[in-house]
Tab-separated table of C-alpha atoms and ligand atoms in Angstrom:
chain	number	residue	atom	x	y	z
A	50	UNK	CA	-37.341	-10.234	-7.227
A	51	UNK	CA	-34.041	-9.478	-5.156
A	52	UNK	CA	-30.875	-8.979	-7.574
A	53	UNK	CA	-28.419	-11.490	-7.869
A	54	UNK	CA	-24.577	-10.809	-8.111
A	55	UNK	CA	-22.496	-13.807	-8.518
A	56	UNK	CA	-18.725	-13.807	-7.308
A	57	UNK	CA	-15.343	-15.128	-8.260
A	58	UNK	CA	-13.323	-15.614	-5.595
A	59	UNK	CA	-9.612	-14.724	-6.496
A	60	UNK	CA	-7.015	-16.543	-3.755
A	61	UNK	CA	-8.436	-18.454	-0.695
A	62	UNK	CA	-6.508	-17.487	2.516
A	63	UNK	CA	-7.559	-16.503	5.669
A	64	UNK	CA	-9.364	-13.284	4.435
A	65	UNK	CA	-11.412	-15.060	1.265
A	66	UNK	CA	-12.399	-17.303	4.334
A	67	UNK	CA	-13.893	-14.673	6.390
A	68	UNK	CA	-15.523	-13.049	3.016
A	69	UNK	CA	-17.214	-15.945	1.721
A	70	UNK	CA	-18.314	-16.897	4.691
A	71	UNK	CA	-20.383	-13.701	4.629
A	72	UNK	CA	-21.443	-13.927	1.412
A	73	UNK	CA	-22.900	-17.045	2.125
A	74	UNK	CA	-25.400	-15.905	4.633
A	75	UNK	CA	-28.901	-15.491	4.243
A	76	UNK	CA	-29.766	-11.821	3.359
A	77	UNK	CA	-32.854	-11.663	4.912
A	78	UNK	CA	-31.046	-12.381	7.943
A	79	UNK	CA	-29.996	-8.923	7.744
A	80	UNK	CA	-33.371	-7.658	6.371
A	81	UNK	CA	-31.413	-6.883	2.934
A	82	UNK	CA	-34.337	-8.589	0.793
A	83	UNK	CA	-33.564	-6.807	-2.368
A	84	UNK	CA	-30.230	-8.818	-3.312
A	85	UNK	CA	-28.805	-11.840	-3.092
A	86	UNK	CA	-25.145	-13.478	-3.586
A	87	UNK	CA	-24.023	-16.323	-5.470
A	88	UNK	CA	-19.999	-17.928	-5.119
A	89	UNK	CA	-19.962	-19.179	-8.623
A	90	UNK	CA	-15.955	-19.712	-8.702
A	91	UNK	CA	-13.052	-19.862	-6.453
A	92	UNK	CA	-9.217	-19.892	-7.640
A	93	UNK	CA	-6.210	-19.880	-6.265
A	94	UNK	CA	-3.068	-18.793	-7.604
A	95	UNK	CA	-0.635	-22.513	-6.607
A	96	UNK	CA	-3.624	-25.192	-7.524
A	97	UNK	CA	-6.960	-26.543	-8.701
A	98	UNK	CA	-6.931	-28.900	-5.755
A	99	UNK	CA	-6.741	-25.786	-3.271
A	100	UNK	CA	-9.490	-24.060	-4.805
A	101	UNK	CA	-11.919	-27.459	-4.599
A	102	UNK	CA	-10.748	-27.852	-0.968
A	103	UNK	CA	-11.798	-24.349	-0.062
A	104	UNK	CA	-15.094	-24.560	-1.823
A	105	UNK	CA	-15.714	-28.383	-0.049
A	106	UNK	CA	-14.451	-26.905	3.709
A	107	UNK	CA	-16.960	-23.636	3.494
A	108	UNK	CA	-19.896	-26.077	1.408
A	109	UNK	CA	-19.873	-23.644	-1.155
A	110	UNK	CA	-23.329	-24.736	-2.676
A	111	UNK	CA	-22.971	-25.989	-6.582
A	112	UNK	CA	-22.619	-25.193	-8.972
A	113	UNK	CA	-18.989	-23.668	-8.004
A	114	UNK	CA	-16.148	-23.770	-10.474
A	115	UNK	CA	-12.782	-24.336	-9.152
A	116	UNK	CA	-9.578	-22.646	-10.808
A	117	UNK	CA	-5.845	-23.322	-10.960
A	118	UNK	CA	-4.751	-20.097	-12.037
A	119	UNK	CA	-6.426	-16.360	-11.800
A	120	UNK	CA	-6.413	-16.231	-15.517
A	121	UNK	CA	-9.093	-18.779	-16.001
A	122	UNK	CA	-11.086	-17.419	-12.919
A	123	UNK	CA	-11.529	-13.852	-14.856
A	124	UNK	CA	-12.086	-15.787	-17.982
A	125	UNK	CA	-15.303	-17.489	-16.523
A	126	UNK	CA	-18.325	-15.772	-18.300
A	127	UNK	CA	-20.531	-16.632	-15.186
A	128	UNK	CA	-18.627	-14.715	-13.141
A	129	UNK	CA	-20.287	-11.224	-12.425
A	130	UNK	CA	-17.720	-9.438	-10.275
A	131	UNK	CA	-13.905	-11.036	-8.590
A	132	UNK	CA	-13.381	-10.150	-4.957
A	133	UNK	CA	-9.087	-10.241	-4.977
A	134	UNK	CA	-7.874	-10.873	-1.465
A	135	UNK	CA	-3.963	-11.391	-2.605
A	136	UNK	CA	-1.174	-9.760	-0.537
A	137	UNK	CA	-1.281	-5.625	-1.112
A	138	UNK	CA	1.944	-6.224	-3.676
A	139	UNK	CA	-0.494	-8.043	-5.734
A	140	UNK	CA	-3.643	-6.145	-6.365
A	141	UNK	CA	-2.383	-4.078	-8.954
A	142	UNK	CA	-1.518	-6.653	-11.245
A	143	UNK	CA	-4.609	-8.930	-10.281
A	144	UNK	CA	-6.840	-5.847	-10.551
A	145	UNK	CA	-6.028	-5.246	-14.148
A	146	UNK	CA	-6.138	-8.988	-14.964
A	147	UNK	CA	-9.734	-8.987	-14.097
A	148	UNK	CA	-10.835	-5.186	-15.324
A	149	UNK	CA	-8.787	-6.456	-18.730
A	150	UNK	CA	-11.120	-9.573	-18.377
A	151	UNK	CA	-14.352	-7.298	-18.557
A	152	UNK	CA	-14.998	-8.228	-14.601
A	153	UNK	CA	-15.943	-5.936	-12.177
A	154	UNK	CA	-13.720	-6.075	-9.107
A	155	UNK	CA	-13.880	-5.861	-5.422
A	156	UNK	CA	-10.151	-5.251	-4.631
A	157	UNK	CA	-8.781	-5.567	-0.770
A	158	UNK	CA	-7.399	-3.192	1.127
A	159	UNK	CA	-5.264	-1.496	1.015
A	160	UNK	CA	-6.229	-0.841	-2.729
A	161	UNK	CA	-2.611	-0.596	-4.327
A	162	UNK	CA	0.964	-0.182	-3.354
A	163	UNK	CA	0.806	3.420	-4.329
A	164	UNK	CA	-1.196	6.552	-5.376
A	165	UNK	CA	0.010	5.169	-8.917
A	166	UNK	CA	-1.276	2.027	-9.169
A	167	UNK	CA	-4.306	3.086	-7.817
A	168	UNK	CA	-4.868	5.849	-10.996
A	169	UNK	CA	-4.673	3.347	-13.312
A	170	UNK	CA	-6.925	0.818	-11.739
A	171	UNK	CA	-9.476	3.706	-11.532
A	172	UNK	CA	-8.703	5.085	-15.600
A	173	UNK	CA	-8.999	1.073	-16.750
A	174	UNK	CA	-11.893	0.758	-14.877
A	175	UNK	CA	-13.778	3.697	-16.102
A	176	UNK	CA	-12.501	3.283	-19.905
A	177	UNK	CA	-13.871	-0.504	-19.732
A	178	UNK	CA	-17.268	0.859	-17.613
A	179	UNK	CA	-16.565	-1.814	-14.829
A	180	UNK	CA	-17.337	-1.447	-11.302
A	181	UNK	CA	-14.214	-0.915	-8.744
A	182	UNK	CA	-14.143	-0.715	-5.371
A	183	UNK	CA	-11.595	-0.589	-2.568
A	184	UNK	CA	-12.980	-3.041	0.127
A	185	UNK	CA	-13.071	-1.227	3.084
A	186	UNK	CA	-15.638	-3.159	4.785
A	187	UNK	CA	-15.803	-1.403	7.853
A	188	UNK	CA	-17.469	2.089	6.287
A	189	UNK	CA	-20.752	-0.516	5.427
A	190	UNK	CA	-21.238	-1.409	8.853
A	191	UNK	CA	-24.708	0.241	10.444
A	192	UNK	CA	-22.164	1.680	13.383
A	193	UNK	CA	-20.029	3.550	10.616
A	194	UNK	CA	-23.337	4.924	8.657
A	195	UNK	CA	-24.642	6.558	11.948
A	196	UNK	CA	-21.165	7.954	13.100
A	197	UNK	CA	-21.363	9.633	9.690
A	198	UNK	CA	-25.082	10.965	10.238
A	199	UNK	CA	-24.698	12.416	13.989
A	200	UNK	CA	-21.676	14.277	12.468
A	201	UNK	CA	-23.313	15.797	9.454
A	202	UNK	CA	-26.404	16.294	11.513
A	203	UNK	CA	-23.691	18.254	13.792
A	204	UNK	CA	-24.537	15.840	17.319
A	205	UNK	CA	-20.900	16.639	18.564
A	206	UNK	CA	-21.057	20.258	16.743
A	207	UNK	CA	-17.796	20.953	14.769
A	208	UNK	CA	-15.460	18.309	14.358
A	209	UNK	CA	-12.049	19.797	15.254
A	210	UNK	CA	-9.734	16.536	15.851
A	211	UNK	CA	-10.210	12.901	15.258
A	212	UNK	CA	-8.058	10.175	17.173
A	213	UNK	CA	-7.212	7.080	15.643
A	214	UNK	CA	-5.403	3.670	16.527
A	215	UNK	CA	-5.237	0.336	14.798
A	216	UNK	CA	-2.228	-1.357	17.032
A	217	UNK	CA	-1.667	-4.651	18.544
A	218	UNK	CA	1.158	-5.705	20.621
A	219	UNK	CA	2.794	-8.825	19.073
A	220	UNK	CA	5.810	-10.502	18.962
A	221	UNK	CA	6.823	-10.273	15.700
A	222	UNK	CA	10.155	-11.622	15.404
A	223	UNK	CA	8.564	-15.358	16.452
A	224	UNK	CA	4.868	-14.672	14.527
A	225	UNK	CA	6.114	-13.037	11.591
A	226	UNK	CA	9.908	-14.012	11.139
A	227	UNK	CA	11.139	-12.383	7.505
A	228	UNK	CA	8.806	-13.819	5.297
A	229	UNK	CA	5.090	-13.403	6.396
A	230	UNK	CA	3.048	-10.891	4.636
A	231	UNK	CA	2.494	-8.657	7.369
A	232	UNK	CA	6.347	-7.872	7.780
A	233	UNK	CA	7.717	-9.368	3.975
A	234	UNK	CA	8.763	-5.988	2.050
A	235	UNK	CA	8.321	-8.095	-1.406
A	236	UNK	CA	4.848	-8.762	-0.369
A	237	UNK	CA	4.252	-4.877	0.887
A	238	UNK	CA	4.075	-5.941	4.288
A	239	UNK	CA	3.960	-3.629	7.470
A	240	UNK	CA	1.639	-1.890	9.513
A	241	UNK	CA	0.828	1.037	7.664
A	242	UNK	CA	-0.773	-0.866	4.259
A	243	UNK	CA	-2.509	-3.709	6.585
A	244	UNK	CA	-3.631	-1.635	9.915
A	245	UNK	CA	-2.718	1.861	9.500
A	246	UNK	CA	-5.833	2.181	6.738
A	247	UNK	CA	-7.904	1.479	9.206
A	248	UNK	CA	-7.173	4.373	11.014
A	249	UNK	CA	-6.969	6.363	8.351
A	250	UNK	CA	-10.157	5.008	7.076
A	251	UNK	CA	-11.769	6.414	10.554
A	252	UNK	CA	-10.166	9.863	9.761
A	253	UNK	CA	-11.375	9.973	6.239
A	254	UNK	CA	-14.875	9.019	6.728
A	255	UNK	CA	-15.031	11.782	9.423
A	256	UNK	CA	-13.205	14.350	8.958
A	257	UNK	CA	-13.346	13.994	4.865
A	258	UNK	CA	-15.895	12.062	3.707
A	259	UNK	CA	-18.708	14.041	5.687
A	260	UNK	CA	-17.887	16.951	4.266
A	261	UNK	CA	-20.293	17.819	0.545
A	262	UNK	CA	-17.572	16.492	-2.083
A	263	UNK	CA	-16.774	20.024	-3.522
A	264	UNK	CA	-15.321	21.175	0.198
A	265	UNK	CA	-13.071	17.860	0.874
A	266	UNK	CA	-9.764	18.537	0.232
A	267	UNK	CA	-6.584	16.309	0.996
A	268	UNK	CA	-4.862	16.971	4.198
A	269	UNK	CA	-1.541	18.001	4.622
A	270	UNK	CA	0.726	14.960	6.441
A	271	UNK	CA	3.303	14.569	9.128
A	272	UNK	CA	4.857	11.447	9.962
A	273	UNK	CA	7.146	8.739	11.769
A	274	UNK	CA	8.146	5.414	10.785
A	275	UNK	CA	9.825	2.905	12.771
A	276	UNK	CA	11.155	0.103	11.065
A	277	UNK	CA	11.285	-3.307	11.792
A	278	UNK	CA	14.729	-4.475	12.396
A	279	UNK	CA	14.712	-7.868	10.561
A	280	UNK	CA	13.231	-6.793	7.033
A	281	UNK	CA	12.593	-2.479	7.164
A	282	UNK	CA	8.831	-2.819	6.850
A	283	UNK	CA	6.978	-0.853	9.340
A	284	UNK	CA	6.198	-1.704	12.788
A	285	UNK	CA	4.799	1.431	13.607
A	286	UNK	CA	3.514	4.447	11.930
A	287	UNK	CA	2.194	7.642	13.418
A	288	UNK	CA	0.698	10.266	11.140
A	289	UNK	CA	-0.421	14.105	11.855
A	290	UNK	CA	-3.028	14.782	9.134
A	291	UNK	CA	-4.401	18.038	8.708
A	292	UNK	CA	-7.925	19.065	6.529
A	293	UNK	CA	-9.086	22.338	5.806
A	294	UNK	CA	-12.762	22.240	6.572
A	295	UNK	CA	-13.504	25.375	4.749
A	296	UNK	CA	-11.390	27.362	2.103
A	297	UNK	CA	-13.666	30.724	1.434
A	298	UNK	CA	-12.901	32.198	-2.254
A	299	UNK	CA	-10.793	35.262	-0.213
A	300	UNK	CA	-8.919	32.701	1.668
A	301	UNK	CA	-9.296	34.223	5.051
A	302	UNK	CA	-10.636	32.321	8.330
A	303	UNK	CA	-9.294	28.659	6.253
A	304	UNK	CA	-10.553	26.410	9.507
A	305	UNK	CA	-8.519	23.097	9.627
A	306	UNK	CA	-9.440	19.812	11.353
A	307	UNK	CA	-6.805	17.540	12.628
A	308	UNK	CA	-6.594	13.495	12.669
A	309	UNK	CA	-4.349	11.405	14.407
A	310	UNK	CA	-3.926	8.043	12.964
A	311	UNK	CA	-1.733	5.224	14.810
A	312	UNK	CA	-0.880	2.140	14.223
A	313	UNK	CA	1.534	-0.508	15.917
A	314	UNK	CA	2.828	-4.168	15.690
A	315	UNK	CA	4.446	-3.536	19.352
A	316	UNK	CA	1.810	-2.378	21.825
A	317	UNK	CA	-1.943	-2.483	21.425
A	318	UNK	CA	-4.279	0.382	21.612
A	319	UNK	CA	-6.449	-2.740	23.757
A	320	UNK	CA	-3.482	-5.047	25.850
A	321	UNK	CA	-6.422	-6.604	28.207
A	322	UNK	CA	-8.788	-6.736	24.910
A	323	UNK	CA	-11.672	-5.567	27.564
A	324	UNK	CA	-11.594	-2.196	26.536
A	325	UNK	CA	-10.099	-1.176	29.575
A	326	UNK	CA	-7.573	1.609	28.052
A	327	UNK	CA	-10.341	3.190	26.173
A	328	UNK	CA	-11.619	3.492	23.029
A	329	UNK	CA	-10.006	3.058	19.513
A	330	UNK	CA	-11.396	6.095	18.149
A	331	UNK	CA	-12.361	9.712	19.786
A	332	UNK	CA	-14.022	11.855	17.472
A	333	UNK	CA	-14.130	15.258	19.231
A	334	UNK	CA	-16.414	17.907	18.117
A	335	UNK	CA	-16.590	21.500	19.887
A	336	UNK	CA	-19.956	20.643	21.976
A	337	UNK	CA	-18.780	16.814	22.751
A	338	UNK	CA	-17.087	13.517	21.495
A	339	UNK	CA	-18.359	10.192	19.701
A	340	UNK	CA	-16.272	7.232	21.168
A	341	UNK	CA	-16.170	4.161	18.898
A	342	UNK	CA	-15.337	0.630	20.741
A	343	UNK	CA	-13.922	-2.841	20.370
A	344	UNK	CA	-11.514	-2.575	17.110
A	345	UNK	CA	-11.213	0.060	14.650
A	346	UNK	CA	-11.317	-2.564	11.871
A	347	UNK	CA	-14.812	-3.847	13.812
A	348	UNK	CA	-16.295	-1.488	15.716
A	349	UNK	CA	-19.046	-2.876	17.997
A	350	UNK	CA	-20.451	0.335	19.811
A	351	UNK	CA	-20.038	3.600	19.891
A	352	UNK	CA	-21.301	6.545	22.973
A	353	UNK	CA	-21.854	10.178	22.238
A	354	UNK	CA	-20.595	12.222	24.912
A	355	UNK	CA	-22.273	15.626	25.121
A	356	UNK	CA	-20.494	19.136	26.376
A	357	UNK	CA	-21.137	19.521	30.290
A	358	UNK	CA	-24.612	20.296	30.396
A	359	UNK	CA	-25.671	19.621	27.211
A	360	UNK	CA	-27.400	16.284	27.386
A	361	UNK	CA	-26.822	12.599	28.865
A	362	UNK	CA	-24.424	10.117	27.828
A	363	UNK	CA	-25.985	7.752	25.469
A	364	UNK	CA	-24.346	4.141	24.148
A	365	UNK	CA	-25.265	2.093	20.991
A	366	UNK	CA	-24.254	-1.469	20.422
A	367	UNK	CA	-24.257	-3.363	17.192
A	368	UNK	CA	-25.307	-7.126	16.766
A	369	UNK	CA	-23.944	-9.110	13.736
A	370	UNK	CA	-26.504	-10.699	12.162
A	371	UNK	CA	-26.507	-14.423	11.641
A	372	UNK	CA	-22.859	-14.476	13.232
A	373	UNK	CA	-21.639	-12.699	10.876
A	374	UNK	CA	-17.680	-10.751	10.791
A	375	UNK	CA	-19.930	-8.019	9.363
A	376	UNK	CA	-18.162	-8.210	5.490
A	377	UNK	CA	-21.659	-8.977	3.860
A	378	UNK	CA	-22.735	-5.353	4.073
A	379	UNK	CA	-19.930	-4.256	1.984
A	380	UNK	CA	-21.006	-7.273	-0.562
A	381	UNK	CA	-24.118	-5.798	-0.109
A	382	UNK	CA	-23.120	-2.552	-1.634
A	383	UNK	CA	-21.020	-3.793	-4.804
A	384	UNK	CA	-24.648	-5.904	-5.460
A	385	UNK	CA	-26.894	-2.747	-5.512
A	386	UNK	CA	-24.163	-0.704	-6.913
A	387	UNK	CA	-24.299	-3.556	-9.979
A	388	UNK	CA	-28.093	-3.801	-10.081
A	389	UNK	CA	-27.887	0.111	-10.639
A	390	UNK	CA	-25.188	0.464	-12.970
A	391	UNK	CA	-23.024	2.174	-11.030
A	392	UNK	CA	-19.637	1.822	-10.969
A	393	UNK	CA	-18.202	3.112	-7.695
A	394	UNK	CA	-19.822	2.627	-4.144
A	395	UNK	CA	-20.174	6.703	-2.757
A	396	UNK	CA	-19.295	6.090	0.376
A	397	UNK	CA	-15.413	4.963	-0.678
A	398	UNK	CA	-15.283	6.487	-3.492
A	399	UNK	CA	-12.719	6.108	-5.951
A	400	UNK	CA	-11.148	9.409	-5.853
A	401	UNK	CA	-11.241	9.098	-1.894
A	402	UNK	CA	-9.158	5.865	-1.987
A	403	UNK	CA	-6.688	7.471	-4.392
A	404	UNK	CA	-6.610	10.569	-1.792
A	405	UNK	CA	-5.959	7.706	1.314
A	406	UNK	CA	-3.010	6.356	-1.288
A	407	UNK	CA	-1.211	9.597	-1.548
A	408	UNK	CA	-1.415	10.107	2.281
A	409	UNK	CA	0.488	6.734	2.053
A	410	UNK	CA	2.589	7.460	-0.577
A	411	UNK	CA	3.677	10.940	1.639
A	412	UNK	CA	4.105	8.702	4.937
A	413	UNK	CA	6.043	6.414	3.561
A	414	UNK	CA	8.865	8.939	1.740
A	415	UNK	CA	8.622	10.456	4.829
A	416	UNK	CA	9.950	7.361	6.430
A	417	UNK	CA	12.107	6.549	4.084
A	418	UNK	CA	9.936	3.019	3.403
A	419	UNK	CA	10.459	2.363	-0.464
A	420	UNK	CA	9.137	-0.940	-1.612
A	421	UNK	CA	10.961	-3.542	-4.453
A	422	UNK	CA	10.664	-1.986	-7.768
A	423	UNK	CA	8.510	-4.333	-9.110
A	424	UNK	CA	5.676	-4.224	-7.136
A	425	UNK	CA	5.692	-0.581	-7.182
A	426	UNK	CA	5.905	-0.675	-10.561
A	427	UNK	CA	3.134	0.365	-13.099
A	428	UNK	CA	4.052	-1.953	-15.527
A	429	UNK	CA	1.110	-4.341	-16.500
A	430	UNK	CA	1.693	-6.962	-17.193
A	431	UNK	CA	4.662	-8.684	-14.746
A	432	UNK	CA	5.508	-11.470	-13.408
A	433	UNK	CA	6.226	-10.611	-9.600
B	665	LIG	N1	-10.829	-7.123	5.677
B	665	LIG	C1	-10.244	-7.943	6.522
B	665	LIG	O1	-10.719	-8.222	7.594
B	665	LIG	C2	-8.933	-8.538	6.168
B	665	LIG	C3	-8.312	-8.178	4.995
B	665	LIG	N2	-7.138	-8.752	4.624
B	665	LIG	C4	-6.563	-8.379	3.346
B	665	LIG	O2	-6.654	-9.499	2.472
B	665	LIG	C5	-5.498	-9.582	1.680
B	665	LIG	C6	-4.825	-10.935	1.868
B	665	LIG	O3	-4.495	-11.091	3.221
B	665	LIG	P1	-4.311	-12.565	3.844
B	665	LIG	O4	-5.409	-13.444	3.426
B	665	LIG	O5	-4.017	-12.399	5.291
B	665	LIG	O6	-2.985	-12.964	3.082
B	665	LIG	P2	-2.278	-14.379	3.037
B	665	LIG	O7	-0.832	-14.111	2.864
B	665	LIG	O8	-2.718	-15.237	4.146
B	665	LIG	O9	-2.885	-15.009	1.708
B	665	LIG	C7	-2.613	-14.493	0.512
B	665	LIG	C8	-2.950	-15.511	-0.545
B	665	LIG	O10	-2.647	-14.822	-1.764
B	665	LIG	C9	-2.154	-15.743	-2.698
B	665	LIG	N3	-0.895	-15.305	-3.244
B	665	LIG	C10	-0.688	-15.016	-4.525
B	665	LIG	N4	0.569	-14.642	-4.735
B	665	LIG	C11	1.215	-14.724	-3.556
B	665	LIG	C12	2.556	-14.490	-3.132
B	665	LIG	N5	3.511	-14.092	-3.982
B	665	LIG	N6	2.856	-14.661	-1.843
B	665	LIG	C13	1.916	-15.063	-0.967
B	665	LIG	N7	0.629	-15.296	-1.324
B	665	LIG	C14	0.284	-15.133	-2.600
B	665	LIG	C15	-2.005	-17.087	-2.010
B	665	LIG	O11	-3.131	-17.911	-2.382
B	665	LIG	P3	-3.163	-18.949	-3.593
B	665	LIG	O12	-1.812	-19.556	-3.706
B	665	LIG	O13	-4.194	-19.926	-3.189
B	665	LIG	O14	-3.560	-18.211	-4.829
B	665	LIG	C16	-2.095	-16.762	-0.533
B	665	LIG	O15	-2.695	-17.795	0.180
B	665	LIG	C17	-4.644	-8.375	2.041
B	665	LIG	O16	-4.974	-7.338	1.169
B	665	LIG	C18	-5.113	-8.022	3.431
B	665	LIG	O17	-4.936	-6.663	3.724
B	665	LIG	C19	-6.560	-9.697	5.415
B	665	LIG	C20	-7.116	-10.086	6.595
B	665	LIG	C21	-8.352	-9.533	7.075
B	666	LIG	O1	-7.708	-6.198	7.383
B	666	LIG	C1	-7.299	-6.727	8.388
B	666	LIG	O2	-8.105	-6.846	9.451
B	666	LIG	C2	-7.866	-7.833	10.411
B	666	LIG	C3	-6.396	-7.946	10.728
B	666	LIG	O3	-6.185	-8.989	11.611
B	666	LIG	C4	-5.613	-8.181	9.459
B	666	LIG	O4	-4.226	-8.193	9.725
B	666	LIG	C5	-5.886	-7.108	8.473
B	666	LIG	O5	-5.351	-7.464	7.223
């Protein structure tokens, strides 16, 4: 009998949109026979009315409960786990709302404001014994899983650099303006918090994640920020990371690996969206590369690329299932992880999302990018 999870929906934008959507496809679809999903309640933050419009436009099958406010969305006692997909300023105080509630939570990216927030999220939810996850939804995909494998099984030999970039030309001053989320410093807007994880999230899962957990170690960070002119947000954000891939007990012969993550609001790492300036991601090992295609947020192929000599060229391209945006495998993960009684997902771990904050954290004092008091504040509760 598959194992079913059933999901509060907290806010109903764009994102929520794309999730649900997801969640409401058949599992089978994508041979996953052991689970299934329920939406059992939607809110949003500004009015009932929204939340019954959302459920009615994506035929959210009943019973669905719809919600005025997030406080009677945690307070629903049919609700297994809430998936928040507020702006990043929010999830602190929306995480705790729900792990104060008793619910397990599926919290966007990126998790917090800062490394801070993120501790406490991860303390509450272990005191409580809730589930808490930072939704990275592209380390779920089938693409990201075998990327991992080929590198532990050492396809590309020793990974020595990893090159990452999340950018897309746009005009912000006309799509954004002052207040949009993406570029609104109340909100945490700017590229680093909405794009820039994605990169990093390619650098982790490579160059940290595939290491066994008592040899990863945080990387040491350089960086640039350039500000946008009309608010000080970020428009672009390069960082230098640098992980020590093995630390012997003498300390000699430390080995470090080196990721570049990039991300940009003014040119695109894909202008002609073809592919035709390369790949998103290089992952370059000493006997050959993995390329990873498309987007780094949704990767649809990758190629391995052996040394001269060493082997042919070999591509592999991903389908997703029943139309899919390819969020249900992440879904698919906080399901088995309830079923099991776990309460993190191991492949973003907890104490790996609190590493990516930090990185964040460093980048941003770095740049000199300090957001309003209040939403970097600890504080719980407050109004923002
Ligand atoms: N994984 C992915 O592919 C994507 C992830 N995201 C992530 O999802 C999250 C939300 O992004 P997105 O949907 O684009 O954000 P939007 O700004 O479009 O929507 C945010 C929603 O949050 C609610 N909200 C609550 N408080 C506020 C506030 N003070 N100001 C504005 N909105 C507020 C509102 O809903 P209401 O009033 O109904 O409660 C609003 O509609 C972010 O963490 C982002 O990084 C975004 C896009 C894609
Ligand atoms: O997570 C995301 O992925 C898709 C992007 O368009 C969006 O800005 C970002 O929040």
């Amino acid at each position: 009998m598959a194992h079913l999870t059933k999901w509060g929906i907290m806010v109903q934008q764009l994102k929520s949109t794309a999730f649900v959507r997801d969640l409401l496809k058949d599992p089978k679809t994508r041979d996953a026979t052991d689970i299934t999903h329920q939406v059992v309640a939607v809110s949003s933050s500004s009015s009932k009315d929204r939340a019954d419009q959302f459920i009615t436009e994506l035929n959210i099958p009943s019973p669905c409960t719809a919600y005025g406010s997030y406080e009677d969305l945690v307070a629903d006692a049919n609700v297994d786990v809430i998936y928040i997909a507020t702006p990043h300023s929010h999830h602190y105080q929306n995480a705790m709302l729900a792990l104060e509630a008793g619910k397990h939570v599926l919290c966007e990216k990126a998790f917090t404001v800062n490394a801070a927030q993120a501790k406490i999220l991860v303390e509450t939810a272990r005191k409580k014994g809730l589930f808490l996850m930072e939704a990275v939804w592209t380390r779920y995909f089938p693409l990201s899983i075998q990327v991992r494998d080929l590198i532990k099984q050492g396809a590309i030999g020793e990974v020595y650099r990893v090159i990452a970039d999340t950018s897309f030309s746009m005009d912000a001053e006309s799509a954004f303006g002052v207040e949009n989320r993406m570029v609104n410093l109340d909100l945490a807007g700017g590229c680093l918090l909405d794009l820039g994880i994605y990169s990093l999230t390619w650098i982790f899962q490579t160059l940290y994640h595939t290491l066994p957990k008592d040899l990863r170690k945080p990387p040491t960070v350089t960086s640039q920020i350039t500000p946008y002119h009309l608010t000080g947000a970020d428009e672009a954000t390069t960082m230098l990371l640098s992980f020590p891939t093995s630390t012997p007990s003498n300390g000699a012969n430390v080995k470090y690996s080196q990721g570049v993550a990039m991300t940009s609001m003014r040119v695109a790492n894909d202008p002609d969206e073809e592919g035709t300036a390369g790949p998103p991601i290089r992952i370059q090992g000493d006997k050959g590369e993995i390329q990873v295609f498309k987007v780094a947020f949704q990767p649809t192929s990758y190629k391995i690329i052996p040394k001269k000599g060493f082997g042919e060229v070999k591509e592999v391209k991903f389908e997703f299932p029943a139309q899919g945006r390819g969020m249900y495998w992440e879904a698919d993960e906080v399901a088995r992880c309830l079923r099991d009684g776990k309460l993190e997902s191991e492949t973003m771990p907890l104490e790996e999302s609190i590493v990516i904050m930090e990185v964040m954290d460093e980048v941003r004092r770095q740049g000199g990018l300090i957001y309003p008091a209040s939403i970097e504040s600890t504080e719980y509760p407050l109004e923002l």
